[in-house]
């Protein structure tokens, strides 16, 4: 563990109840960027006190998702750190001790009311059109009444007392200067006495978060806007304990393209689902960074280093951000188009295995694959699309060509048929080209022999060797197909001559 001279300490505090959601990922990224920009410390703290919903599997998934994004943390449940443990379920004694202190300071009290009693009180308040605040029954118990209940082992929760303004040791009216949203104020009246520790001994979120942020010396709390309403309670706990409140920054909601809060309804919302679908982690980080933040130079495609260098909370927008999967795919495409093929290969190969086109990885295949990846990558928005884009290299079925409405009109035309015959003859005599020069020579001979040019020449040529009317440039495809037949492990790829001949046979020529 290196000691960090920067005072900036931020945390990402996931609740492990599933995969990391894109909203959580964006919060993590903003925290990480802020820490790295300031040379500070980025902490991961697992908030797993909701025992019904938290699982160890989910914690592992969330940490994996963060690793996939490339967000290294300096302190956390797996790497440890000076404020360990970093899992709330392992910090219960700390909440207990702080709860005890609040009890002694009379800022908190034991509440013996059962869930049923509380529910009845809430209902009554609703009928009487009063705010559903706790009615202070247990706040008013005398010391002997409390003692009696404790002696009888009556279960109790620990409840925070919100002081009245006139007798208060601290003000229960709260104003914060949110670094993103500006001034936000809450009045005392909006709050009733609230639970700090439940009768099962587990702390509520509002309590554990304050104890941990204080203990871990968090300087800036950067989190989702949905927690803004919790801040009133949290500030009161800080005040009661005489602790300094960290700087607060609430990042806006993420909406779907229909401007409703992003949910499963809009499609995939977990980072892992996008990873599976072929979004590169660099593109995901770049895209999520743009959700509510913009680079001062207006750049949309930028490296993480650039974002670290210029990231500041004052460029984070208070208005909700819209998550647009199409824009994510566009951005991902920008990364794919400039990536070198060898670095894409490791992502593409599993798809090719899945498609049944590759069986065993051999070094011979790598060079050919890199050429193939390079030839098709221009049209790719996400890695999974390599399958569709590369199909024409691995599969060639005359039957499919003839069943395709557009292609079926190209092939039987007399000039196309004639061209294919000339092509078959040329490939037999000269062999198929294996480089650009060879391809251009072939094209020239075809022009001469057929008298065709332009689309009339190139469309049937394309259909005859690729089985499709679109795709990467023929100058790249034809040599690739020919070379595949020399490569160990790619024997299933039909070379150009075999393709043309099988198509001619299929139309009975
Ligand atoms: N565990 C909370 C969540 O997942 C984090 C709250 C916070 O950052 O204060 O939403």
Coordinates of C-alpha atoms in Angstrom, one line a residue, residues 181-396:
X181 CA -26.6 20.7 -8.0
X182 CA -25.7 23.9 -6.0
X183 CA -27.6 24.8 -2.8
X184 CA -30.1 22.3 -1.5
X185 CA -32.1 22.9 1.6
X186 CA -34.3 20.7 3.8
X187 CA -36.4 21.9 6.7
X188 CA -36.6 20.2 10.0
X189 CA -40.3 19.6 9.7
X190 CA -39.8 17.3 6.7
X191 CA -38.2 14.7 8.9
X192 CA -39.4 12.4 11.7
X193 CA -37.1 10.5 14.1
X194 CA -35.5 7.7 12.0
X195 CA -33.9 4.3 12.6
X196 CA -30.2 3.9 12.8
X197 CA -29.9 0.3 13.8
X198 CA -32.7 -2.2 13.3
X199 CA -33.8 -4.6 16.0
X200 CA -31.8 -7.4 14.3
X201 CA -28.7 -5.4 14.9
X202 CA -28.1 -4.3 11.3
X203 CA -27.5 -0.6 10.6
X204 CA -29.7 1.3 8.1
X205 CA -28.0 2.6 5.0
X206 CA -28.1 6.2 6.3
X207 CA -26.2 5.3 9.4
X208 CA -23.6 2.9 8.1
X209 CA -22.8 5.3 5.2
X210 CA -22.0 8.1 7.6
X211 CA -19.9 6.0 10.0
X212 CA -17.9 4.5 7.1
X213 CA -17.4 7.8 5.2
X214 CA -16.2 9.4 8.4
X215 CA -14.0 6.5 9.3
X216 CA -12.5 6.1 5.8
X217 CA -11.9 9.9 5.7
X218 CA -13.8 10.3 2.6
X219 CA -13.4 13.9 1.3
X220 CA -15.9 13.8 -1.5
X221 CA -19.1 11.8 -1.7
X222 CA -19.9 11.4 -5.4
X223 CA -23.0 9.3 -5.9
X224 CA -26.4 9.0 -7.6
X225 CA -29.0 11.7 -7.4
X226 CA -31.5 9.2 -5.8
X227 CA -29.5 9.5 -2.6
X228 CA -29.9 13.3 -2.4
X229 CA -33.0 12.8 -0.3
X230 CA -31.0 10.7 2.2
X231 CA -28.5 13.5 2.7
X232 CA -30.8 15.4 5.1
X233 CA -30.7 12.5 7.6
X234 CA -27.0 11.9 7.0
X235 CA -26.0 15.5 7.7
X236 CA -27.9 15.4 11.0
X237 CA -26.0 12.3 12.1
X238 CA -22.7 14.1 11.2
X239 CA -23.9 17.1 13.3
X240 CA -24.9 15.0 16.2
X241 CA -21.5 13.3 16.3
X242 CA -19.6 16.6 15.7
X243 CA -18.1 15.2 12.6
X244 CA -17.3 17.2 9.4
X245 CA -19.6 16.6 6.5
X246 CA -17.6 15.6 3.3
X247 CA -18.2 17.5 0.1
X248 CA -21.2 16.2 -1.7
X249 CA -21.9 15.7 -5.4
X250 CA -25.1 14.1 -6.6
X251 CA -24.8 12.9 -10.2
X252 CA -28.1 13.1 -12.2
X253 CA -30.3 10.3 -13.2
X254 CA -29.8 8.2 -16.3
X255 CA -32.8 8.1 -18.6
X256 CA -33.7 5.9 -21.6
X257 CA -34.2 7.4 -25.0
X258 CA -37.9 7.9 -24.2
X259 CA -36.7 10.0 -21.2
X260 CA -38.2 7.6 -18.6
X261 CA -35.8 6.4 -15.9
X262 CA -33.5 3.8 -17.4
X263 CA -34.7 0.3 -16.6
X264 CA -34.7 -3.2 -18.0
X265 CA -37.6 -2.2 -20.2
X266 CA -35.1 -0.2 -22.3
X267 CA -33.0 -3.3 -22.9
X268 CA -29.7 -4.3 -21.4
X269 CA -28.7 -2.2 -18.3
X270 CA -25.8 -4.2 -16.9
X271 CA -22.3 -3.5 -17.9
X272 CA -21.7 -7.3 -18.3
X273 CA -24.5 -7.6 -20.9
X274 CA -22.8 -4.9 -23.0
X275 CA -19.4 -6.7 -22.6
X276 CA -21.0 -9.9 -23.8
X277 CA -22.5 -8.2 -26.7
X278 CA -19.1 -6.9 -27.9
X279 CA -18.7 -3.5 -26.4
X280 CA -15.0 -2.8 -25.7
X281 CA -14.3 -1.6 -22.2
X282 CA -12.5 1.5 -23.4
X283 CA -15.6 2.5 -25.4
X284 CA -17.9 1.7 -22.5
X285 CA -15.8 3.9 -20.2
X286 CA -15.7 6.7 -22.8
X287 CA -19.4 6.5 -23.4
X288 CA -20.4 6.5 -19.7
X289 CA -18.0 9.3 -19.0
X290 CA -20.0 11.4 -21.5
X291 CA -23.3 10.7 -19.6
X292 CA -23.5 14.0 -17.9
X293 CA -20.0 15.2 -18.4
X294 CA -18.3 16.8 -21.3
X295 CA -14.7 17.4 -22.2
X296 CA -13.7 21.0 -22.2
X297 CA -12.5 20.7 -25.8
X298 CA -15.8 19.1 -26.9
X299 CA -14.1 15.8 -27.8
X300 CA -16.4 12.8 -27.8
X301 CA -13.9 10.1 -28.5
X302 CA -11.1 10.3 -26.0
X303 CA -8.7 8.2 -24.1
X304 CA -9.1 7.6 -20.4
X305 CA -5.8 9.5 -19.9
X306 CA -7.4 12.5 -21.5
X307 CA -10.4 12.2 -19.3
X308 CA -8.2 11.9 -16.2
X309 CA -6.3 15.0 -17.2
X310 CA -9.3 17.3 -17.7
X311 CA -12.0 15.8 -15.4
X312 CA -13.7 18.2 -13.0
X313 CA -17.1 18.1 -11.3
X314 CA -18.0 21.6 -12.5
X315 CA -18.4 20.2 -16.0
X316 CA -20.9 17.5 -14.7
X317 CA -24.4 18.4 -15.8
X318 CA -27.2 18.6 -13.2
X319 CA -29.8 17.6 -15.9
X320 CA -30.5 13.9 -16.5
X321 CA -28.5 12.1 -19.0
X322 CA -29.9 9.9 -21.8
X323 CA -28.4 6.4 -22.3
X324 CA -28.5 5.7 -26.0
X325 CA -27.3 2.2 -27.0
X326 CA -27.0 3.4 -30.6
X327 CA -24.6 6.1 -29.7
X328 CA -22.7 3.6 -27.5
X329 CA -22.4 1.3 -30.5
X330 CA -21.3 4.2 -32.7
X331 CA -18.6 5.1 -30.2
X332 CA -17.6 1.5 -29.9
X333 CA -17.2 1.4 -33.7
X334 CA -14.8 4.3 -33.5
X335 CA -12.6 2.2 -31.2
X336 CA -12.9 -0.9 -33.4
X337 CA -12.1 1.0 -36.6
X338 CA -8.8 2.2 -35.3
X339 CA -7.8 -0.8 -33.2
X340 CA -5.0 -2.9 -34.6
X341 CA -6.3 -6.3 -35.8
X342 CA -4.1 -8.3 -33.5
X343 CA -5.6 -6.7 -30.5
X344 CA -9.1 -7.3 -31.8
X345 CA -8.3 -11.0 -32.5
X346 CA -8.6 -12.1 -29.0
X347 CA -12.2 -10.8 -28.9
X348 CA -13.2 -12.1 -32.3
X349 CA -11.8 -15.6 -32.0
X350 CA -14.4 -16.8 -29.4
X351 CA -17.2 -15.7 -31.7
X352 CA -15.6 -17.7 -34.6
X353 CA -15.4 -20.7 -32.4
X354 CA -19.0 -20.3 -31.5
X355 CA -20.0 -20.0 -35.1
X356 CA -18.2 -23.3 -35.7
X357 CA -15.7 -21.7 -38.2
X358 CA -12.6 -22.2 -36.1
X359 CA -11.7 -25.2 -34.1
X360 CA -8.3 -24.9 -32.8
X361 CA -6.1 -21.9 -32.6
X362 CA -2.9 -22.2 -34.5
X363 CA -0.3 -19.6 -35.1
X364 CA -0.9 -19.9 -38.9
X365 CA -4.4 -18.8 -38.5
X366 CA -3.5 -15.6 -36.6
X367 CA -1.9 -13.8 -39.5
X368 CA -4.8 -14.7 -41.8
X369 CA -7.4 -13.7 -39.2
X370 CA -5.7 -10.4 -38.6
X371 CA -6.0 -9.6 -42.3
X372 CA -9.6 -10.7 -42.3
X373 CA -10.4 -8.6 -39.2
X374 CA -8.7 -5.6 -40.8
X375 CA -10.7 -6.1 -44.0
X376 CA -14.1 -6.2 -42.3
X377 CA -13.7 -4.0 -39.2
X378 CA -14.8 -0.7 -40.9
X379 CA -18.4 -1.8 -40.8
X380 CA -18.4 -3.0 -37.2
X381 CA -20.2 -1.3 -34.3
X382 CA -19.8 -4.1 -31.8
X383 CA -17.7 -7.2 -31.6
X384 CA -20.6 -9.6 -32.0
X385 CA -21.1 -8.2 -35.5
X386 CA -17.8 -9.7 -36.7
X387 CA -19.8 -12.9 -37.1
X388 CA -22.1 -11.5 -39.7
X389 CA -19.3 -9.5 -41.4
X390 CA -17.1 -12.5 -41.7
X391 CA -19.7 -15.0 -42.7
X392 CA -18.9 -14.5 -46.4
X393 CA -15.4 -15.7 -45.8
X394 CA -16.4 -18.9 -44.1
X395 CA -19.6 -19.9 -45.7
X396 CA -20.5 -20.1 -49.4

